[in-house]
PDB file of C-alpha atoms in Angstrom:
ATOM      1  CA  MET A 166      -3.482  17.127 -30.120  1.00 75.00           C
ATOM      2  CA  THR A 167      -2.180  19.144 -27.068  1.00 85.00           C
ATOM      3  CA  SER A 168      -1.624  18.416 -23.813  1.00 87.00           C
ATOM      4  CA  ILE A 169      -2.229  19.708 -20.761  1.00 88.00           C
ATOM      5  CA  LYS A 170      -0.994  19.228 -16.526  1.00 91.00           C
ATOM      6  CA  GLY A 171      -2.677  21.423 -14.317  1.00 93.00           C
ATOM      7  CA  ILE A 172      -4.454  20.319 -10.598  1.00 94.00           C
ATOM      8  CA  VAL A 173      -8.411  19.048  -9.343  1.00 95.00           C
ATOM      9  CA  ILE A 174      -9.727  21.748  -8.006  1.00 94.00           C
ATOM     10  CA  LYS A 175     -12.752  21.293  -5.804  1.00 90.00           C
ATOM     11  CA  GLY A 176     -15.780  22.847  -8.609  1.00 87.00           C
ATOM     12  CA  LYS A 177     -19.707  22.710  -8.125  1.00 85.00           C
ATOM     13  CA  GLN A 178     -20.465  19.100  -7.897  1.00 83.00           C
ATOM     14  CA  GLU A 179     -22.866  19.801 -10.828  1.00 84.00           C
ATOM     15  CA  GLY A 180     -21.764  17.240 -13.294  1.00 86.00           C
ATOM     16  CA  THR A 181     -21.191  14.823  -9.998  1.00 82.00           C
ATOM     17  CA  LYS A 182     -25.096  15.652  -9.718  1.00 84.00           C
ATOM     18  CA  MET A 183     -26.013  15.005 -13.110  1.00 88.00           C
ATOM     19  CA  GLY A 184     -23.726  11.505 -13.013  1.00 85.00           C
ATOM     20  CA  PHE A 185     -21.716  12.571 -14.254  1.00 90.00           C
ATOM     21  CA  PRO A 186     -18.251  13.794 -11.801  1.00 90.00           C
ATOM     22  CA  THR A 187     -15.925  15.854 -13.152  1.00 92.00           C
ATOM     23  CA  ALA A 188     -12.439  16.506 -12.211  1.00 93.00           C
ATOM     24  CA  ASN A 189     -11.622  20.890 -12.552  1.00 94.00           C
ATOM     25  CA  ILE A 190      -8.611  20.774 -13.343  1.00 94.00           C
ATOM     26  CA  GLU A 191      -6.615  24.681 -12.765  1.00 91.00           C
ATOM     27  CA  PHE A 192      -4.676  25.189 -15.776  1.00 82.00           C
ATOM     28  CA  GLY A 193      -3.397  29.201 -14.019  1.00 74.00           C
ATOM     29  CA  VAL A 194      -3.379  30.490 -17.186  1.00 73.00           C
ATOM     30  CA  SER A 195      -6.174  30.354 -20.774  1.00 71.00           C
ATOM     31  CA  ILE A 196      -6.546  27.278 -22.207  1.00 76.00           C
ATOM     32  CA  ARG A 197      -5.621  28.139 -26.495  1.00 79.00           C
ATOM     33  CA  HIS A 198      -9.283  25.817 -27.325  1.00 84.00           C
ATOM     34  CA  GLU A 199     -12.532  27.055 -28.155  1.00 88.00           C
ATOM     35  CA  ALA A 200     -15.246  26.638 -26.265  1.00 91.00           C
ATOM     36  CA  GLY A 201     -17.279  23.350 -26.301  1.00 94.00           C
ATOM     37  CA  ILE A 202     -16.410  19.743 -26.058  1.00 95.00           C
ATOM     38  CA  TYR A 203     -13.714  17.095 -26.398  1.00 96.00           C
ATOM     39  CA  SER A 204     -12.582  13.888 -26.649  1.00 97.00           C
ATOM     40  CA  GLY A 205      -9.117  13.001 -24.793  1.00 97.00           C
ATOM     41  CA  TYR A 206      -7.077  10.705 -22.282  1.00 97.00           C
ATOM     42  CA  ALA A 207      -6.992  11.508 -18.561  1.00 96.00           C
ATOM     43  CA  PHE A 208      -3.648  10.327 -16.698  1.00 95.00           C
ATOM     44  CA  VAL A 209      -3.644   9.720 -13.191  1.00 94.00           C
ATOM     45  CA  ASP A 210      -0.981   8.062 -11.506  1.00 90.00           C
ATOM     46  CA  GLY A 211       0.561   6.753 -14.283  1.00 90.00           C
ATOM     47  CA  GLN A 212      -3.127   5.337 -15.599  1.00 93.00           C
ATOM     48  CA  LYS A 213      -4.383   6.254 -19.248  1.00 96.00           C
ATOM     49  CA  PHE A 214      -8.506   6.976 -19.310  1.00 96.00           C
ATOM     50  CA  LYS A 215     -10.590   8.390 -21.789  1.00 97.00           C
ATOM     51  CA  SER A 216     -12.172  11.276 -20.750  1.00 97.00           C
ATOM     52  CA  ALA A 217     -15.012  14.630 -21.734  1.00 97.00           C
ATOM     53  CA  ILE A 218     -13.336  17.314 -21.998  1.00 96.00           C
ATOM     54  CA  TYR A 219     -14.989  20.699 -21.419  1.00 94.00           C
ATOM     55  CA  ILE A 220     -13.947  23.408 -21.887  1.00 92.00           C
ATOM     56  CA  SER A 221     -16.052  26.653 -20.874  1.00 89.00           C
ATOM     57  CA  GLU A 222     -15.980  29.967 -22.228  1.00 86.00           C
ATOM     58  CA  ASP A 223     -16.450  31.802 -18.498  1.00 86.00           C
ATOM     59  CA  ARG A 224     -13.892  29.904 -17.860  1.00 85.00           C
ATOM     60  CA  PRO A 225     -10.634  29.546 -20.308  1.00 81.00           C
ATOM     61  CA  ASP A 226      -8.216  28.651 -16.969  1.00 84.00           C
ATOM     62  CA  ILE A 227      -9.812  25.929 -15.886  1.00 90.00           C
ATOM     63  CA  LEU A 228     -10.912  22.702 -18.015  1.00 92.00           C
ATOM     64  CA  GLU A 229     -13.555  19.803 -16.759  1.00 94.00           C
ATOM     65  CA  ALA A 230     -12.452  16.340 -17.236  1.00 95.00           C
ATOM     66  CA  HIS A 231     -15.125  13.635 -16.702  1.00 95.00           C
ATOM     67  CA  ILE A 232     -12.699  10.115 -16.717  1.00 95.00           C
ATOM     68  CA  MET A 233     -14.153   7.726 -17.610  1.00 95.00           C
ATOM     69  CA  ASP A 234     -14.183   4.046 -15.608  1.00 91.00           C
ATOM     70  CA  LEU A 235     -11.744   5.797 -13.096  1.00 89.00           C
ATOM     71  CA  GLU A 236     -13.343   5.318 -10.001  1.00 78.00           C
ATOM     72  CA  GLY A 237     -12.749   5.717  -6.037  1.00 70.00           C
ATOM     73  CA  ASN A 238     -10.093   8.028  -7.051  1.00 72.00           C
ATOM     74  CA  ASP A 239      -9.760  10.890  -4.156  1.00 83.00           C
ATOM     75  CA  LEU A 240      -7.820  13.541  -6.994  1.00 92.00           C
ATOM     76  CA  TYR A 241      -8.703  16.815  -5.518  1.00 92.00           C
ATOM     77  CA  GLY A 242      -4.942  18.168  -5.376  1.00 93.00           C
ATOM     78  CA  LYS A 243      -2.858  15.590  -7.379  1.00 93.00           C
ATOM     79  CA  GLU A 244      -1.788  16.993 -10.879  1.00 93.00           C
ATOM     80  CA  ILE A 245      -3.268  15.259 -13.929  1.00 94.00           C
ATOM     81  CA  GLU A 246      -1.673  15.692 -17.762  1.00 94.00           C
ATOM     82  CA  VAL A 247      -5.576  16.147 -20.125  1.00 95.00           C
ATOM     83  CA  LYS A 248      -4.576  15.262 -23.782  1.00 95.00           C
ATOM     84  CA  ILE A 249      -6.700  16.888 -26.057  1.00 94.00           C
ATOM     85  CA  ILE A 250      -8.146  15.067 -28.965  1.00 95.00           C
ATOM     86  CA  GLU A 251     -11.027  16.322 -30.963  1.00 94.00           C
ATOM     87  CA  LYS A 252     -13.809  18.719 -30.642  1.00 95.00           C
ATOM     88  CA  ILE A 253     -16.839  16.590 -30.223  1.00 95.00           C
ATOM     89  CA  ARG A 254     -19.260  19.947 -30.354  1.00 95.00           C
ATOM     90  CA  ASP A 255     -19.697  23.651 -29.473  1.00 94.00           C
ATOM     91  CA  GLN A 256     -20.543  24.909 -26.017  1.00 90.00           C
ATOM     92  CA  ILE A 257     -24.970  24.398 -25.549  1.00 90.00           C
ATOM     93  CA  LYS A 258     -26.164  27.471 -23.382  1.00 88.00           C
ATOM     94  CA  GLY A 259     -29.293  27.190 -21.791  1.00 91.00           C
ATOM     95  CA  LEU A 260     -30.685  23.435 -21.729  1.00 91.00           C
ATOM     96  CA  SER A 261     -32.623  22.013 -19.061  1.00 93.00           C
ATOM     97  CA  VAL A 262     -30.482  20.211 -16.389  1.00 91.00           C
ATOM     98  CA  ASP A 263     -32.816  16.313 -18.118  1.00 93.00           C
ATOM     99  CA  LYS A 264     -31.894  17.894 -21.631  1.00 94.00           C
ATOM    100  CA  LEU A 265     -28.740  18.511 -20.479  1.00 92.00           C
ATOM    101  CA  LYS A 266     -27.884  14.936 -18.592  1.00 93.00           C
ATOM    102  CA  LYS A 267     -29.512  13.146 -22.076  1.00 95.00           C
ATOM    103  CA  VAL A 268     -26.943  15.140 -24.381  1.00 94.00           C
ATOM    104  CA  ILE A 269     -23.703  14.906 -21.840  1.00 93.00           C
ATOM    105  CA  GLN A 270     -24.532  11.013 -22.598  1.00 95.00           C
ATOM    106  CA  ASP A 271     -24.507  10.550 -25.700  1.00 96.00           C
ATOM    107  CA  ASP A 272     -21.265  12.792 -25.897  1.00 96.00           C
ATOM    108  CA  VAL A 273     -19.600  10.503 -23.524  1.00 95.00           C
ATOM    109  CA  GLN A 274     -20.865   7.176 -25.173  1.00 95.00           C
ATOM    110  CA  MET A 275     -19.232   9.021 -28.334  1.00 94.00           C
ATOM    111  CA  ILE A 276     -16.517   9.354 -27.290  1.00 96.00           C
ATOM    112  CA  LYS A 277     -16.153   5.752 -25.543  1.00 94.00           C
ATOM    113  CA  LEU A 278     -16.657   4.113 -29.186  1.00 92.00           C
ATOM    114  CA  SER A 279     -14.216   6.609 -30.906  1.00 91.00           C
ATOM    115  CA  LEU A 280     -11.287   6.630 -28.615  1.00 90.00           C
ATOM    116  CA  ASP A 281      -8.202   3.651 -28.398  1.00 86.00           C
ATOM    117  CA  PHE A 282      -6.674   2.474 -26.250  1.00 72.00           C
TER     118      PHE A 282
END
């Protein structure tokens, strides 16, 4: 299990457009994990949330966390801690938006069911 802290920055809003908003967390150094999707937890204002975590091969100094069950919270500029539990799958490139939405939906559902509090 890896624990990382970073600051939430504004991204391209691509996750939000697909129905899966993410906190883009910048660390300033490369994350020591392969690109892909991971299960984990995010800690926001002292609360623990299940999270689907994306690490891109293009930006290894930023991760994106889809923080489940967190609503109406402006995270920009906040420091968030993320605990990476396990890799779910490799990064997939070249999918249509509809296929990518389905893959993300399946990832989120699997992570929701697999993580405990």
